[in-house]
């Protein structure tokens, strides 16, 4: 597996504030939160970028969205709304090359993003 900081979090080699875990998906609070709720939802399988997603990953992606919905409900942001963000590559500012979905909420989020 291409090593990233998230690989170490998946293997529990470095600490993270984990808020959800299943056999295939892990979610933990972002270390640099940009909103009152800022959670990263990642597959345990190595997928570096959105462009590396394969058709056979469809169930896994569904599990990531289900985790996002579950967490949004638990954090009481389902009704007021939230944003899911996947940054892909340099122009999007992707910093960690393991697929991750940002769940952002708890404040009004402006659009367009920077
Ligand atoms: P992106 O730009 O989409 O690649 O966002 C990567 C996010 O990962 C960024 O918001 C900060 C977060 N992050 C980086 N390193 C760590 C870490 O070691 N722990 C946690 N919890 N978050 C991290």
PDB file of C-alpha atoms and ligand atoms in Angstrom:
ATOM      1  CA  UNK A   1       0.000   0.000   0.000  1.00  0.00           C
ATOM      2  CA  UNK A   2       1.293   3.463  -0.861  1.00  0.00           C
ATOM      3  CA  UNK A   3       2.044   4.859   2.563  1.00  0.00           C
ATOM      4  CA  UNK A   4       0.202   7.985   3.708  1.00  0.00           C
ATOM      5  CA  UNK A   5      -0.517   9.450   7.105  1.00  0.00           C
ATOM      6  CA  UNK A   6      -4.003   7.938   6.778  1.00  0.00           C
ATOM      7  CA  UNK A   7      -2.486   4.431   6.359  1.00  0.00           C
ATOM      8  CA  UNK A   8      -1.029   4.842   9.830  1.00  0.00           C
ATOM      9  CA  UNK A   9      -4.402   6.021  11.179  1.00  0.00           C
ATOM     10  CA  UNK A  10      -6.112   2.976   9.597  1.00  0.00           C
ATOM     11  CA  UNK A  11      -3.565   0.684  11.283  1.00  0.00           C
ATOM     12  CA  UNK A  12      -3.975   2.645  14.572  1.00  0.00           C
ATOM     13  CA  UNK A  13      -0.260   3.435  14.591  1.00  0.00           C
ATOM     14  CA  UNK A  14      -0.967   7.119  15.179  1.00  0.00           C
ATOM     15  CA  UNK A  15      -3.919   8.523  17.109  1.00  0.00           C
ATOM     16  CA  UNK A  16      -7.022  10.028  15.571  1.00  0.00           C
ATOM     17  CA  UNK A  17     -10.409  11.039  16.945  1.00  0.00           C
ATOM     18  CA  UNK A  18     -12.299   8.162  15.311  1.00  0.00           C
ATOM     19  CA  UNK A  19     -16.062   8.693  15.097  1.00  0.00           C
ATOM     20  CA  UNK A  20     -17.050   5.729  12.887  1.00  0.00           C
ATOM     21  CA  UNK A  21     -15.502   2.437  11.837  1.00  0.00           C
ATOM     22  CA  UNK A  22     -16.641  -0.566   9.816  1.00  0.00           C
ATOM     23  CA  UNK A  23     -14.712  -3.342   8.059  1.00  0.00           C
ATOM     24  CA  UNK A  24     -14.243  -1.127   5.019  1.00  0.00           C
ATOM     25  CA  UNK A  25     -14.601   2.521   6.124  1.00  0.00           C
ATOM     26  CA  UNK A  26     -13.056   4.727   8.793  1.00  0.00           C
ATOM     27  CA  UNK A  27     -14.085   8.263   9.817  1.00  0.00           C
ATOM     28  CA  UNK A  28     -12.210  10.625  12.110  1.00  0.00           C
ATOM     29  CA  UNK A  29     -12.106  14.330  12.918  1.00  0.00           C
ATOM     30  CA  UNK A  30      -9.888  16.506  10.704  1.00  0.00           C
ATOM     31  CA  UNK A  31      -6.788  17.742  12.519  1.00  0.00           C
ATOM     32  CA  UNK A  32      -7.314  21.267  11.054  1.00  0.00           C
ATOM     33  CA  UNK A  33     -11.087  21.738  11.239  1.00  0.00           C
ATOM     34  CA  UNK A  34     -12.585  24.284   8.833  1.00  0.00           C
ATOM     35  CA  UNK A  35     -16.048  24.141  10.388  1.00  0.00           C
ATOM     36  CA  UNK A  36     -17.589  23.117  13.729  1.00  0.00           C
ATOM     37  CA  UNK A  37     -18.105  19.655  12.201  1.00  0.00           C
ATOM     38  CA  UNK A  38     -15.206  18.534  10.002  1.00  0.00           C
ATOM     39  CA  UNK A  39     -14.858  14.781   9.609  1.00  0.00           C
ATOM     40  CA  UNK A  40     -12.844  12.780   7.091  1.00  0.00           C
ATOM     41  CA  UNK A  41     -14.451   9.595   5.767  1.00  0.00           C
ATOM     42  CA  UNK A  42     -11.995   7.227   4.106  1.00  0.00           C
ATOM     43  CA  UNK A  43     -11.967   3.731   2.628  1.00  0.00           C
ATOM     44  CA  UNK A  44      -9.577   1.299   4.291  1.00  0.00           C
ATOM     45  CA  UNK A  45      -8.705   0.041   0.809  1.00  0.00           C
ATOM     46  CA  UNK A  46      -5.912   1.942  -0.917  1.00  0.00           C
ATOM     47  CA  UNK A  47      -7.444   4.408  -3.391  1.00  0.00           C
ATOM     48  CA  UNK A  48      -5.105   7.402  -3.806  1.00  0.00           C
ATOM     49  CA  UNK A  49      -7.333   9.725  -5.848  1.00  0.00           C
ATOM     50  CA  UNK A  50     -10.865  10.053  -7.164  1.00  0.00           C
ATOM     51  CA  UNK A  51      -9.411   9.159 -10.573  1.00  0.00           C
ATOM     52  CA  UNK A  52      -8.323   5.777  -9.157  1.00  0.00           C
ATOM     53  CA  UNK A  53     -11.909   4.759  -8.300  1.00  0.00           C
ATOM     54  CA  UNK A  54     -12.958   1.605 -10.202  1.00  0.00           C
ATOM     55  CA  UNK A  55     -16.461   0.350 -11.031  1.00  0.00           C
ATOM     56  CA  UNK A  56     -15.986  -2.429  -8.454  1.00  0.00           C
ATOM     57  CA  UNK A  57     -15.649   0.252  -5.744  1.00  0.00           C
ATOM     58  CA  UNK A  58     -19.314   1.250  -6.078  1.00  0.00           C
ATOM     59  CA  UNK A  59     -20.435  -0.586  -2.922  1.00  0.00           C
ATOM     60  CA  UNK A  60     -17.539   0.922  -0.979  1.00  0.00           C
ATOM     61  CA  UNK A  61     -18.491   4.423  -2.151  1.00  0.00           C
ATOM     62  CA  UNK A  62     -22.055   3.744  -1.076  1.00  0.00           C
ATOM     63  CA  UNK A  63     -20.763   2.803   2.366  1.00  0.00           C
ATOM     64  CA  UNK A  64     -18.840   6.086   2.550  1.00  0.00           C
ATOM     65  CA  UNK A  65     -21.998   8.077   1.744  1.00  0.00           C
ATOM     66  CA  UNK A  66     -23.993   6.026   4.255  1.00  0.00           C
ATOM     67  CA  UNK A  67     -21.359   6.801   6.902  1.00  0.00           C
ATOM     68  CA  UNK A  68     -21.585  10.514   6.005  1.00  0.00           C
ATOM     69  CA  UNK A  69     -25.375  10.475   6.430  1.00  0.00           C
ATOM     70  CA  UNK A  70     -25.143   8.596   9.726  1.00  0.00           C
ATOM     71  CA  UNK A  71     -22.533  11.005  11.077  1.00  0.00           C
ATOM     72  CA  UNK A  72     -24.441  14.086   9.876  1.00  0.00           C
ATOM     73  CA  UNK A  73     -27.512  12.807  11.739  1.00  0.00           C
ATOM     74  CA  UNK A  74     -25.477  12.111  14.872  1.00  0.00           C
ATOM     75  CA  UNK A  75     -23.920  15.605  14.716  1.00  0.00           C
ATOM     76  CA  UNK A  76     -27.378  17.182  14.226  1.00  0.00           C
ATOM     77  CA  UNK A  77     -26.507  18.841  10.921  1.00  0.00           C
ATOM     78  CA  UNK A  78     -28.737  16.787   8.593  1.00  0.00           C
ATOM     79  CA  UNK A  79     -31.602  19.296   8.557  1.00  0.00           C
ATOM     80  CA  UNK A  80     -29.608  22.545   8.394  1.00  0.00           C
ATOM     81  CA  UNK A  81     -27.332  21.093   5.727  1.00  0.00           C
ATOM     82  CA  UNK A  82     -23.723  20.167   5.226  1.00  0.00           C
ATOM     83  CA  UNK A  83     -21.137  19.797   2.474  1.00  0.00           C
ATOM     84  CA  UNK A  84     -19.274  16.724   1.222  1.00  0.00           C
ATOM     85  CA  UNK A  85     -15.963  17.499  -0.528  1.00  0.00           C
ATOM     86  CA  UNK A  86     -13.503  15.261  -2.345  1.00  0.00           C
ATOM     87  CA  UNK A  87     -10.356  17.054  -3.485  1.00  0.00           C
ATOM     88  CA  UNK A  88      -8.573  15.415  -6.428  1.00  0.00           C
ATOM     89  CA  UNK A  89      -5.053  16.424  -7.392  1.00  0.00           C
ATOM     90  CA  UNK A  90      -2.946  19.541  -7.141  1.00  0.00           C
ATOM     91  CA  UNK A  91      -5.420  22.138  -8.418  1.00  0.00           C
ATOM     92  CA  UNK A  92      -7.937  21.004  -5.816  1.00  0.00           C
ATOM     93  CA  UNK A  93      -5.288  21.156  -3.097  1.00  0.00           C
ATOM     94  CA  UNK A  94      -5.274  17.416  -2.344  1.00  0.00           C
ATOM     95  CA  UNK A  95      -2.720  16.996   0.408  1.00  0.00           C
ATOM     96  CA  UNK A  96      -3.119  13.356   1.438  1.00  0.00           C
ATOM     97  CA  UNK A  97      -3.154  10.810  -1.380  1.00  0.00           C
ATOM     98  CA  UNK A  98      -5.644   8.400   0.132  1.00  0.00           C
ATOM     99  CA  UNK A  99      -9.245   9.004  -0.956  1.00  0.00           C
ATOM    100  CA  UNK A 100     -11.134  10.984   1.676  1.00  0.00           C
ATOM    101  CA  UNK A 101     -14.510  12.653   1.825  1.00  0.00           C
ATOM    102  CA  UNK A 102     -14.694  15.820   3.936  1.00  0.00           C
ATOM    103  CA  UNK A 103     -17.958  16.172   5.884  1.00  0.00           C
ATOM    104  CA  UNK A 104     -18.290  19.879   6.736  1.00  0.00           C
ATOM    105  CA  UNK A 105     -21.108  21.488   8.662  1.00  0.00           C
ATOM    106  CA  UNK A 106     -22.271  23.417  11.692  1.00  0.00           C
ATOM    107  CA  UNK A 107     -21.976  26.827  10.022  1.00  0.00           C
ATOM    108  CA  UNK A 108     -23.072  28.579   6.820  1.00  0.00           C
ATOM    109  CA  UNK A 109     -20.698  27.481   4.050  1.00  0.00           C
ATOM    110  CA  UNK A 110     -20.072  29.982   1.263  1.00  0.00           C
ATOM    111  CA  UNK A 111     -20.100  29.159  -2.448  1.00  0.00           C
ATOM    112  CA  UNK A 112     -18.139  29.113  -4.695  1.00  0.00           C
ATOM    113  CA  UNK A 113     -15.282  27.568  -2.690  1.00  0.00           C
ATOM    114  CA  UNK A 114     -11.892  29.249  -2.863  1.00  0.00           C
TER     115      UNK A 114
HETATM  116  P1  LIG B   1      -7.060  17.335   1.404  1.00  0.00           P
HETATM  117  O1  LIG B   1      -6.588  18.726   1.140  1.00  0.00           O
HETATM  118  O2  LIG B   1      -8.432  17.082   0.790  1.00  0.00           O
HETATM  119  O3  LIG B   1      -6.036  16.290   1.000  1.00  0.00           O
HETATM  120  O4  LIG B   1      -7.280  17.254   2.975  1.00  0.00           O
HETATM  121  C1  LIG B   1      -6.486  16.530   3.838  1.00  0.00           C
HETATM  122  C2  LIG B   1      -6.984  16.802   5.224  1.00  0.00           C
HETATM  123  O5  LIG B   1      -6.365  15.886   6.111  1.00  0.00           O
HETATM  124  C3  LIG B   1      -6.663  18.194   5.765  1.00  0.00           C
HETATM  125  O6  LIG B   1      -7.891  18.882   6.006  1.00  0.00           O
HETATM  126  C4  LIG B   1      -5.925  17.966   7.058  1.00  0.00           C
HETATM  127  C5  LIG B   1      -6.168  16.511   7.350  1.00  0.00           C
HETATM  128  N1  LIG B   1      -5.045  15.822   7.982  1.00  0.00           N
HETATM  129  C6  LIG B   1      -3.781  15.765   7.534  1.00  0.00           C
HETATM  130  N2  LIG B   1      -3.019  15.023   8.354  1.00  0.00           N
HETATM  131  C7  LIG B   1      -3.843  14.582   9.342  1.00  0.00           C
HETATM  132  C8  LIG B   1      -3.661  13.772  10.491  1.00  0.00           C
HETATM  133  O7  LIG B   1      -2.571  13.274  10.786  1.00  0.00           O
HETATM  134  N3  LIG B   1      -4.744  13.552  11.284  1.00  0.00           N
HETATM  135  C9  LIG B   1      -5.989  14.063  10.978  1.00  0.00           C
HETATM  136  N4  LIG B   1      -6.975  13.777  11.819  1.00  0.00           N
HETATM  137  N5  LIG B   1      -6.193  14.831   9.898  1.00  0.00           N
HETATM  138  C10 LIG B   1      -5.144  15.092   9.102  1.00  0.00           C
END
